[in-house]
Tab-separated table of C-alpha atoms and ligand atoms in Angstrom:
chain	number	residue	atom	x	y	z
M	1	MET	CA	18.140	26.560	-23.489
M	2	LYS	CA	18.008	23.601	-25.710
M	3	ILE	CA	15.830	20.697	-24.313
M	4	ALA	CA	15.778	17.196	-25.829
M	5	VAL	CA	12.209	15.842	-25.389
M	6	LEU	CA	11.845	12.053	-25.331
M	7	PRO	CA	8.229	11.102	-24.714
M	8	GLY	CA	8.703	7.426	-25.061
M	9	ASP	CA	5.877	4.734	-24.575
M	10	GLY	CA	2.509	4.221	-22.862
M	11	ILE	CA	1.406	7.342	-21.045
M	12	GLY	CA	4.755	9.015	-21.777
M	13	PRO	CA	3.541	11.127	-24.735
M	14	GLU	CA	0.326	12.097	-22.975
M	15	ILE	CA	2.027	13.504	-19.911
M	16	VAL	CA	4.913	15.007	-21.794
M	17	ALA	CA	2.318	17.066	-23.948
M	18	GLU	CA	1.157	18.591	-20.635
M	19	ALA	CA	4.694	19.412	-19.556
M	20	LEU	CA	5.424	21.117	-22.861
M	21	LYS	CA	2.318	23.395	-22.260
M	22	VAL	CA	4.208	24.710	-19.205
M	23	LEU	CA	7.427	25.481	-21.401
M	24	ASP	CA	5.049	27.358	-23.725
M	25	VAL	CA	3.909	29.619	-21.057
M	26	PHE	CA	7.519	30.532	-20.260
M	27	ARG	CA	8.177	31.010	-24.020
M	28	GLY	CA	5.259	33.389	-24.209
M	29	GLU	CA	7.026	35.446	-21.481
M	30	GLY	CA	10.140	35.746	-23.539
M	31	VAL	CA	12.240	32.896	-22.009
M	32	LYS	CA	14.402	31.376	-24.837
M	33	ILE	CA	13.574	27.628	-24.974
M	34	GLU	CA	14.180	25.280	-27.852
M	35	THR	CA	12.787	21.835	-27.854
M	36	GLU	CA	13.485	18.957	-30.130
M	37	ALA	CA	11.927	15.576	-29.947
M	38	GLY	CA	13.488	12.072	-30.274
M	39	ASP	CA	12.573	8.473	-30.133
M	40	ILE	CA	13.521	6.233	-27.249
M	41	GLY	CA	12.365	2.882	-25.883
M	42	GLY	CA	9.609	0.805	-27.543
M	43	VAL	CA	8.735	3.440	-29.965
M	44	ALA	CA	12.282	3.692	-31.106
M	45	VAL	CA	12.486	-0.131	-31.554
M	46	ASP	CA	9.248	0.037	-33.725
M	47	ARG	CA	10.316	3.015	-35.859
M	48	GLN	CA	14.142	2.585	-35.962
M	49	GLY	CA	14.958	-1.011	-34.732
M	50	ASP	CA	17.025	0.258	-31.699
M	51	PRO	CA	15.920	1.386	-28.242
M	52	LEU	CA	18.488	4.176	-28.359
M	53	PRO	CA	18.934	5.377	-31.959
M	54	ALA	CA	22.213	7.168	-32.678
M	55	ALA	CA	20.228	10.304	-33.698
M	56	THR	CA	18.681	10.454	-30.208
M	57	LEU	CA	21.861	9.968	-28.350
M	58	ALA	CA	23.399	12.880	-30.405
M	59	LEU	CA	20.330	15.010	-29.800
M	60	CYS	CA	20.778	14.384	-26.005
M	61	GLN	CA	24.543	15.072	-26.134
M	62	GLY	CA	23.891	18.458	-27.718
M	63	ALA	CA	21.090	19.538	-25.392
M	64	ASP	CA	21.327	21.447	-22.140
M	65	ALA	CA	18.762	19.085	-20.507
M	66	ILE	CA	16.576	16.083	-21.300
M	67	LEU	CA	12.926	15.795	-20.561
M	68	PHE	CA	12.124	12.231	-20.538
M	69	GLY	CA	8.499	10.563	-20.341
M	70	SER	CA	8.533	6.827	-19.709
M	71	ILE	CA	9.301	3.636	-21.521
M	72	GLY	CA	8.180	0.046	-21.750
M	73	GLY	CA	5.135	-2.087	-22.384
M	74	PRO	CA	4.153	-5.623	-22.284
M	75	GLN	CA	4.589	-6.064	-26.128
M	76	TYR	CA	8.257	-5.546	-25.645
M	77	ASP	CA	8.817	-7.979	-22.847
M	78	THR	CA	9.630	-10.912	-25.090
M	79	LEU	CA	12.367	-9.084	-27.200
M	80	GLN	CA	15.876	-10.123	-26.726
M	81	ARG	CA	17.553	-8.116	-23.920
M	82	GLU	CA	19.537	-5.627	-25.986
M	83	MET	CA	16.312	-4.640	-27.826
M	84	ARG	CA	14.239	-3.991	-24.700
M	85	PRO	CA	13.061	-0.458	-24.057
M	86	GLU	CA	14.893	-0.384	-20.668
M	87	ARG	CA	18.284	-0.862	-22.371
M	88	GLY	CA	17.689	2.490	-24.290
M	89	LEU	CA	17.453	4.316	-20.964
M	90	LEU	CA	20.340	2.390	-19.426
M	91	ARG	CA	22.585	3.121	-22.282
M	92	LEU	CA	21.698	6.816	-22.322
M	93	ARG	CA	22.532	7.083	-18.534
M	94	LYS	CA	25.913	5.411	-19.179
M	95	ALA	CA	26.747	7.337	-22.296
M	96	LEU	CA	26.066	10.680	-20.576
M	97	ASP	CA	27.608	9.495	-17.268
M	98	LEU	CA	24.475	10.411	-15.313
M	99	PHE	CA	25.873	9.331	-11.894
M	100	ALA	CA	23.706	11.390	-9.483
M	101	ASN	CA	20.085	10.325	-9.137
M	102	LEU	CA	18.014	13.018	-7.227
M	103	ARG	CA	14.688	11.651	-6.124
M	104	PRO	CA	12.388	13.977	-3.959
M	105	ALA	CA	9.776	12.366	-1.809
M	106	GLN	CA	7.286	15.072	-0.918
M	107	VAL	CA	3.977	14.942	0.649
M	108	PHE	CA	1.631	17.647	-0.481
M	109	PRO	CA	-0.473	18.727	2.540
M	110	GLU	CA	-3.555	18.095	0.309
M	111	LEU	CA	-2.689	14.513	-0.343
M	112	ALA	CA	-1.352	13.426	3.099
M	113	GLU	CA	-4.127	10.992	3.501
M	114	ALA	CA	-2.994	9.059	0.452
M	115	SER	CA	0.018	7.840	2.355
M	116	SER	CA	0.102	4.359	3.977
M	117	LEU	CA	1.359	5.960	7.076
M	118	LYS	CA	-0.667	8.152	9.390
M	119	ALA	CA	-1.158	11.574	8.074
M	120	GLU	CA	0.364	13.240	11.217
M	121	ILE	CA	3.681	11.270	10.592
M	122	VAL	CA	3.975	12.279	6.974
M	123	ALA	CA	2.283	15.712	6.779
M	124	GLY	CA	4.990	18.117	5.516
M	125	LEU	CA	7.473	15.398	4.571
M	126	ASP	CA	9.985	16.680	2.141
M	127	ILE	CA	13.057	14.537	1.597
M	128	MET	CA	15.657	14.488	-1.237
M	129	ILE	CA	17.397	11.270	-1.823
M	130	VAL	CA	20.754	11.538	-3.922
M	131	ARG	CA	21.567	8.038	-5.101
M	132	GLU	CA	24.776	7.201	-6.805
M	133	LEU	CA	23.619	5.558	-10.081
M	134	THR	CA	26.488	4.174	-12.203
M	135	GLY	CA	28.664	2.279	-9.701
M	136	ASP	CA	28.457	-0.029	-6.683
M	137	ILE	CA	27.521	-3.811	-6.615
M	138	TYR	CA	25.339	-3.378	-9.771
M	139	PHE	CA	28.446	-2.923	-11.971
M	140	GLY	CA	31.394	-4.318	-9.836
M	141	GLU	CA	33.426	-7.277	-11.159
M	142	PRO	CA	33.831	-10.150	-10.623
M	143	ARG	CA	30.131	-11.194	-10.882
M	144	GLY	CA	28.244	-14.273	-11.983
M	145	ILE	CA	27.160	-17.725	-10.947
M	146	ALA	CA	29.778	-20.459	-11.109
M	147	ILE	CA	30.397	-23.941	-9.823
M	148	ASN	CA	32.906	-24.202	-6.897
M	149	ALA	CA	35.246	-27.088	-6.116
M	150	ALA	CA	32.571	-28.859	-4.244
M	151	GLY	CA	30.313	-28.866	-7.291
M	152	GLU	CA	27.926	-26.333	-5.852
M	153	ARG	CA	26.726	-23.193	-7.516
M	154	VAL	CA	28.052	-19.978	-6.020
M	155	GLY	CA	26.778	-16.506	-6.912
M	156	THR	CA	29.113	-13.491	-6.670
M	157	ASN	CA	28.611	-9.871	-7.070
M	158	THR	CA	31.228	-7.160	-6.020
M	159	MET	CA	30.522	-4.005	-4.103
M	160	VAL	CA	33.129	-1.497	-5.199
M	161	TYR	CA	33.473	2.238	-5.183
M	162	SER	CA	36.528	4.327	-6.008
M	163	GLU	CA	37.003	7.529	-3.922
M	164	SER	CA	36.483	9.681	-6.937
M	165	GLU	CA	33.134	8.093	-7.616
M	166	ILE	CA	32.187	8.721	-4.081
M	167	ARG	CA	33.501	12.242	-4.063
M	168	ARG	CA	31.589	13.481	-7.113
M	169	VAL	CA	28.259	12.337	-5.752
M	170	ALA	CA	29.033	13.735	-2.340
M	171	HIS	CA	29.297	17.180	-3.981
M	172	TRP	CA	25.792	16.709	-5.367
M	173	GLY	CA	24.593	15.714	-2.050
M	174	PHE	CA	26.064	18.931	-0.350
M	175	GLN	CA	24.843	21.054	-3.177
M	176	ALA	CA	21.304	19.656	-3.088
M	177	ALA	CA	21.377	20.383	0.712
M	178	ARG	CA	22.531	23.866	0.082
M	179	GLN	CA	19.287	24.513	-2.033
M	180	ARG	CA	17.174	23.144	0.939
M	181	ARG	CA	17.503	22.938	4.695
M	182	ARG	CA	21.206	22.436	4.727
M	183	GLU	CA	21.202	19.016	6.396
M	184	LEU	CA	22.796	16.003	4.624
M	185	CYS	CA	22.666	12.415	6.013
M	186	SER	CA	25.061	10.011	4.527
M	187	VAL	CA	23.901	6.416	4.652
M	188	ASP	CA	26.341	3.540	4.714
M	189	LYS	CA	27.036	0.137	6.418
M	190	MET	CA	30.552	0.937	7.611
M	191	ASN	CA	30.134	-1.384	10.541
M	192	VAL	CA	30.535	-4.307	8.211
M	193	LEU	CA	31.416	-3.235	4.666
M	194	GLU	CA	34.890	-1.692	3.930
M	195	THR	CA	33.546	-0.087	0.740
M	196	THR	CA	31.118	1.869	2.769
M	197	GLN	CA	33.796	2.810	5.407
M	198	LEU	CA	35.568	4.450	2.465
M	199	TRP	CA	32.278	6.048	1.545
M	200	ARG	CA	32.037	7.522	5.126
M	201	ASP	CA	35.710	8.721	5.071
M	202	VAL	CA	35.278	10.513	1.692
M	203	MET	CA	31.962	12.172	2.897
M	204	MET	CA	33.960	13.511	5.839
M	205	GLU	CA	36.852	14.646	3.598
M	206	VAL	CA	34.443	16.668	1.396
M	207	ALA	CA	32.388	18.143	4.297
M	208	PRO	CA	34.967	21.033	5.047
M	209	GLU	CA	34.083	22.591	1.560
M	210	TYR	CA	30.482	23.021	2.824
M	211	PRO	CA	30.700	24.424	6.329
M	212	ASP	CA	27.156	25.695	6.059
M	213	VAL	CA	25.787	22.093	5.666
M	214	LYS	CA	25.418	19.849	8.577
M	215	LEU	CA	26.574	16.333	7.805
M	216	THR	CA	25.439	13.381	9.711
M	217	HIS	CA	25.810	9.535	9.156
M	218	MET	CA	23.439	6.628	9.399
M	219	LEU	CA	23.641	2.898	8.955
M	220	VAL	CA	21.326	1.743	6.259
M	221	ASP	CA	19.356	-0.649	8.433
M	222	ASN	CA	18.508	2.279	10.777
M	223	ALA	CA	17.819	4.496	7.863
M	224	ALA	CA	15.185	2.071	6.583
M	225	MET	CA	13.502	1.985	10.019
M	226	GLN	CA	13.698	5.821	10.521
M	227	LEU	CA	12.036	6.365	7.173
M	228	VAL	CA	8.843	4.745	8.474
M	229	ARG	CA	9.284	5.785	12.224
M	230	ASN	CA	10.065	9.538	11.764
M	231	PRO	CA	10.665	10.383	8.047
M	232	ARG	CA	10.425	14.186	8.746
M	233	GLN	CA	13.911	14.132	10.368
M	234	PHE	CA	15.508	13.866	6.924
M	235	ASP	CA	16.212	16.719	4.548
M	236	VAL	CA	18.874	15.222	2.036
M	237	ILE	CA	20.109	11.750	2.105
M	238	VAL	CA	23.021	10.711	0.087
M	239	THR	CA	23.900	7.059	-0.375
M	240	GLY	CA	25.340	4.428	-2.904
M	241	ASN	CA	23.442	2.710	-5.764
M	242	LEU	CA	22.217	-0.348	-3.861
M	243	PHE	CA	21.092	1.287	-0.636
M	244	GLY	CA	19.666	4.291	-2.662
M	245	ASP	CA	17.564	1.981	-4.915
M	246	ILE	CA	15.819	0.455	-1.910
M	247	LEU	CA	15.472	3.551	0.284
M	248	SER	CA	14.374	5.765	-2.504
M	249	ASP	CA	11.455	3.473	-3.306
M	250	GLU	CA	10.513	3.236	0.392
M	251	ALA	CA	10.626	7.020	0.753
M	252	SER	CA	8.533	7.577	-2.458
M	253	MET	CA	5.907	5.184	-1.332
M	254	LEU	CA	5.542	7.264	1.905
M	255	THR	CA	3.926	9.827	-0.144
M	256	GLY	CA	1.310	7.424	-1.554
M	257	SER	CA	1.156	9.038	-5.001
M	258	ILE	CA	3.491	7.693	-7.668
M	259	GLY	CA	1.961	10.028	-10.217
M	260	MET	CA	3.253	13.076	-8.213
M	261	LEU	CA	7.122	12.301	-8.069
M	262	PRO	CA	9.745	13.626	-10.353
M	263	SER	CA	13.417	12.636	-10.600
M	264	ALA	CA	16.705	13.880	-12.066
M	265	SER	CA	19.802	12.032	-13.123
M	266	LEU	CA	22.778	14.412	-13.422
M	267	ASN	CA	26.462	14.188	-14.601
M	268	ALA	CA	29.414	16.140	-13.527
M	269	VAL	CA	28.761	19.122	-15.834
M	270	GLY	CA	25.128	19.454	-14.744
M	271	LEU	CA	23.477	17.925	-17.796
M	272	GLY	CA	20.487	15.980	-16.505
M	273	LEU	CA	17.684	13.742	-17.514
M	274	PHE	CA	14.434	14.466	-15.866
M	275	GLU	CA	11.609	12.036	-15.582
M	276	PRO	CA	8.711	10.850	-13.378
M	277	ILE	CA	9.586	8.073	-11.136
M	278	HIS	CA	6.732	5.930	-12.533
M	279	GLY	CA	6.765	3.769	-15.626
M	280	SER	CA	4.677	3.833	-18.859
M	281	ALA	CA	1.497	2.663	-17.006
M	282	PRO	CA	0.251	0.492	-19.986
M	283	ASP	CA	-3.005	-0.286	-18.068
M	284	ILE	CA	-4.220	3.360	-18.471
M	285	ALA	CA	-2.294	4.493	-21.571
M	286	GLY	CA	-4.419	6.117	-24.313
M	287	ARG	CA	-7.297	6.933	-22.061
M	288	GLY	CA	-6.299	10.491	-21.070
M	289	ILE	CA	-6.570	9.978	-17.436
M	290	ALA	CA	-2.863	9.684	-16.323
M	291	ASN	CA	-1.631	12.407	-13.793
M	292	PRO	CA	0.857	14.623	-15.589
M	293	LEU	CA	2.077	16.326	-12.320
M	294	ALA	CA	5.179	14.033	-11.912
M	295	GLN	CA	6.156	15.072	-15.432
M	296	ILE	CA	5.334	18.716	-14.856
M	297	LEU	CA	7.402	18.602	-11.651
M	298	SER	CA	10.243	17.053	-13.647
M	299	VAL	CA	10.336	20.348	-15.641
M	300	SER	CA	10.641	22.122	-12.409
M	301	MET	CA	13.671	19.972	-11.392
M	302	MET	CA	15.070	20.649	-14.933
M	303	PHE	CA	14.962	24.435	-14.380
M	304	ARG	CA	16.428	24.041	-10.782
M	305	TYR	CA	19.248	21.680	-11.442
M	306	SER	CA	20.308	21.796	-15.027
M	307	LEU	CA	19.080	24.978	-16.486
M	308	LYS	CA	19.861	27.103	-13.174
M	309	ARG	CA	16.676	28.997	-13.372
M	310	PRO	CA	15.202	28.285	-9.875
M	311	GLU	CA	12.772	31.122	-10.020
M	312	LEU	CA	10.999	29.300	-12.831
M	313	ALA	CA	11.205	25.967	-10.893
M	314	ASP	CA	9.659	27.825	-7.839
M	315	ARG	CA	6.822	28.992	-10.028
M	316	ILE	CA	5.983	25.531	-11.346
M	317	ASP	CA	6.103	24.212	-7.733
M	318	ARG	CA	3.697	26.950	-6.562
M	319	ALA	CA	1.312	26.390	-9.607
M	320	VAL	CA	1.047	22.687	-8.672
M	321	ARG	CA	0.382	23.480	-5.092
M	322	SER	CA	-2.264	25.853	-6.258
M	323	VAL	CA	-4.150	23.313	-8.460
M	324	LEU	CA	-4.134	20.816	-5.612
M	325	GLN	CA	-5.524	23.548	-3.181
M	326	GLN	CA	-8.251	24.234	-5.752
M	327	GLY	CA	-9.270	20.508	-5.400
M	328	ILE	CA	-8.385	19.489	-8.895
M	329	ARG	CA	-7.572	15.737	-8.946
M	330	THR	CA	-6.674	13.100	-11.508
M	331	ALA	CA	-8.104	9.604	-10.902
M	332	ASP	CA	-5.006	8.319	-9.044
M	333	ILE	CA	-5.108	11.075	-6.362
M	334	ALA	CA	-8.905	11.429	-6.028
M	335	ARG	CA	-10.675	10.360	-3.030
M	336	PRO	CA	-13.832	8.121	-3.622
M	337	GLY	CA	-16.771	10.526	-4.689
M	338	GLU	CA	-14.381	13.311	-5.738
M	339	ALA	CA	-14.625	14.759	-9.244
M	340	VAL	CA	-11.992	13.463	-11.543
M	341	ALA	CA	-9.931	15.618	-14.000
M	342	SER	CA	-8.416	14.329	-17.281
M	343	THR	CA	-4.725	14.532	-17.955
M	344	ALA	CA	-5.247	17.536	-20.244
M	345	ARG	CA	-7.524	19.320	-17.786
M	346	MET	CA	-4.872	18.880	-15.099
M	347	GLY	CA	-2.125	20.306	-17.435
M	348	ASP	CA	-4.429	23.234	-18.441
M	349	ALA	CA	-5.042	23.956	-14.715
M	350	VAL	CA	-1.378	24.346	-14.046
M	351	VAL	CA	-0.997	26.533	-16.953
M	352	ALA	CA	-3.816	28.664	-15.694
M	353	ALA	CA	-2.202	28.861	-12.236
M	354	LEU	CA	1.169	29.876	-13.801
M	355	ARG	CA	-0.497	32.574	-15.915
M	356	ALA	CA	-2.322	33.810	-12.675
M	357	GLN	CA	0.998	34.385	-10.804
B	401	LIG	P1	4.100	1.855	-13.555
B	401	LIG	O1	4.875	2.780	-12.831
B	401	LIG	O2	4.063	2.193	-15.034
B	401	LIG	O3	2.720	1.777	-13.179
B	401	LIG	C1	2.268	1.303	-11.791
B	401	LIG	C2	0.862	1.601	-11.460
B	401	LIG	O4	0.846	3.062	-11.146
B	401	LIG	C3	-0.111	1.334	-12.554
B	401	LIG	O5	-1.352	0.924	-12.094
B	401	LIG	C4	-0.271	2.714	-13.317
B	401	LIG	O6	-1.547	2.844	-13.868
B	401	LIG	C5	-0.093	3.614	-12.126
B	401	LIG	N1	0.587	4.919	-12.486
B	401	LIG	C6	1.798	5.200	-12.859
B	401	LIG	N2	1.985	6.336	-13.289
B	401	LIG	C7	0.783	7.023	-13.132
B	401	LIG	C8	0.339	8.379	-13.504
B	401	LIG	N3	1.153	9.233	-14.002
B	401	LIG	N4	-0.908	8.611	-13.222
B	401	LIG	C9	-1.853	7.639	-12.930
B	401	LIG	N5	-1.488	6.409	-12.555
B	401	LIG	C10	-0.082	6.074	-12.778
B	401	LIG	O7	4.908	0.502	-13.275
B	401	LIG	P2	4.667	-1.008	-14.110
B	401	LIG	O8	3.187	-1.073	-14.427
B	401	LIG	O9	5.353	-1.981	-13.159
B	401	LIG	O10	5.561	-0.858	-15.284
B	401	LIG	C11	4.982	-0.541	-16.601
B	401	LIG	C12	6.093	-0.388	-17.698
B	401	LIG	O11	6.896	0.648	-17.300
B	401	LIG	C13	7.064	-1.624	-17.676
B	401	LIG	O12	7.387	-1.978	-18.983
B	401	LIG	C14	8.247	-1.100	-16.864
B	401	LIG	O13	9.469	-1.814	-17.390
B	401	LIG	C15	8.261	0.283	-17.337
B	401	LIG	N6	9.035	1.211	-16.390
B	401	LIG	C16	9.643	2.357	-17.006
B	401	LIG	C17	10.191	3.218	-16.127
B	401	LIG	C18	10.838	4.429	-16.853
B	401	LIG	O14	10.484	4.796	-17.984
B	401	LIG	N7	11.954	5.013	-16.238
B	401	LIG	C19	10.242	3.063	-14.770
B	401	LIG	C20	9.591	2.047	-14.155
B	401	LIG	C21	8.919	1.068	-15.048
């Protein structure tokens, strides 16, 4: 298993270091894992004058999976758009055709009180959102702001999906459901948008290939409401880029702990980029206090979805649960008065829990 490791900026290198300790545990048990590091984002601009250097792209193209930290920082905000750290990540997603974005929103029982919703509504919450990532209104043409015949400015974006784009993400949705409770809810707005009528049609066409998965449909406005009313009704949600952008942020905030949530972006052959959903947290970078668990859970998703070693993923998930049960907390998830662990202490605790299994 060859893993490209891209720590990036801010807290990225600090939390990736803890994730690498987890890989070392498995290596010590004889699992063959090779890692190679590359520059991306701001650090790549500083060192190589490009947020996605050619060598980094080649490293990722030759890898079985990519472990990504985070990128960005205020010092890069004034650079021209092409040189900004975020461009490195967008170009990498495009180059590898990472069209399926998997974002779990899981409430660990020990942290249920961190949610902005009542603990009894979110306790046990475990949703996976599969968001299409490379199409939809974000990429559709025509687009822009122009002057119309009346001399008024008019803004245009185009919501567009081909059936092949819908079909390939549908398969990821069904396959993700198969690894879980086998319930897939497809979210659209077919009552007013033809593009999403096609979305629903294709979902129904793919469904017979997965007779063991129960497919339902929901309009996006209702889905946004149901996520705060009764979020536990969902297992896997599959939706387009625009709706998925909004719903996945809504769902992740239900959990109340940004430092806990991993994500995966996958292509048709299962190559994936695995990263925390949070950014580079410049406000706490360099202080050794960031929560490494989202990064460590990204390693779990990597074993589950790209490297096809679900038993190693399960072990990481169990180890994370175990450290939470032991009451070990970084500052972001600690309650007032609770003892606070450093980034490295949290990583070491996960390692100890893995070794104790
Ligand atoms: P952020 O996610 O970096 O931080 C938001 C808040 O959450 C901050 O207070 C931060 O300290 C806290 N936080 C985030 N991760 C944490 C962790 N693991 N442990 C403890 N606390 C944590 O969002 P932001 O401040 O809006 O953005 C900072 C930079 O990150 C920007 O340059 C932005 O463009 C970039 N960004 C990158 C990615 C990515 O790499 N994929 C994603 C989002 C934002």
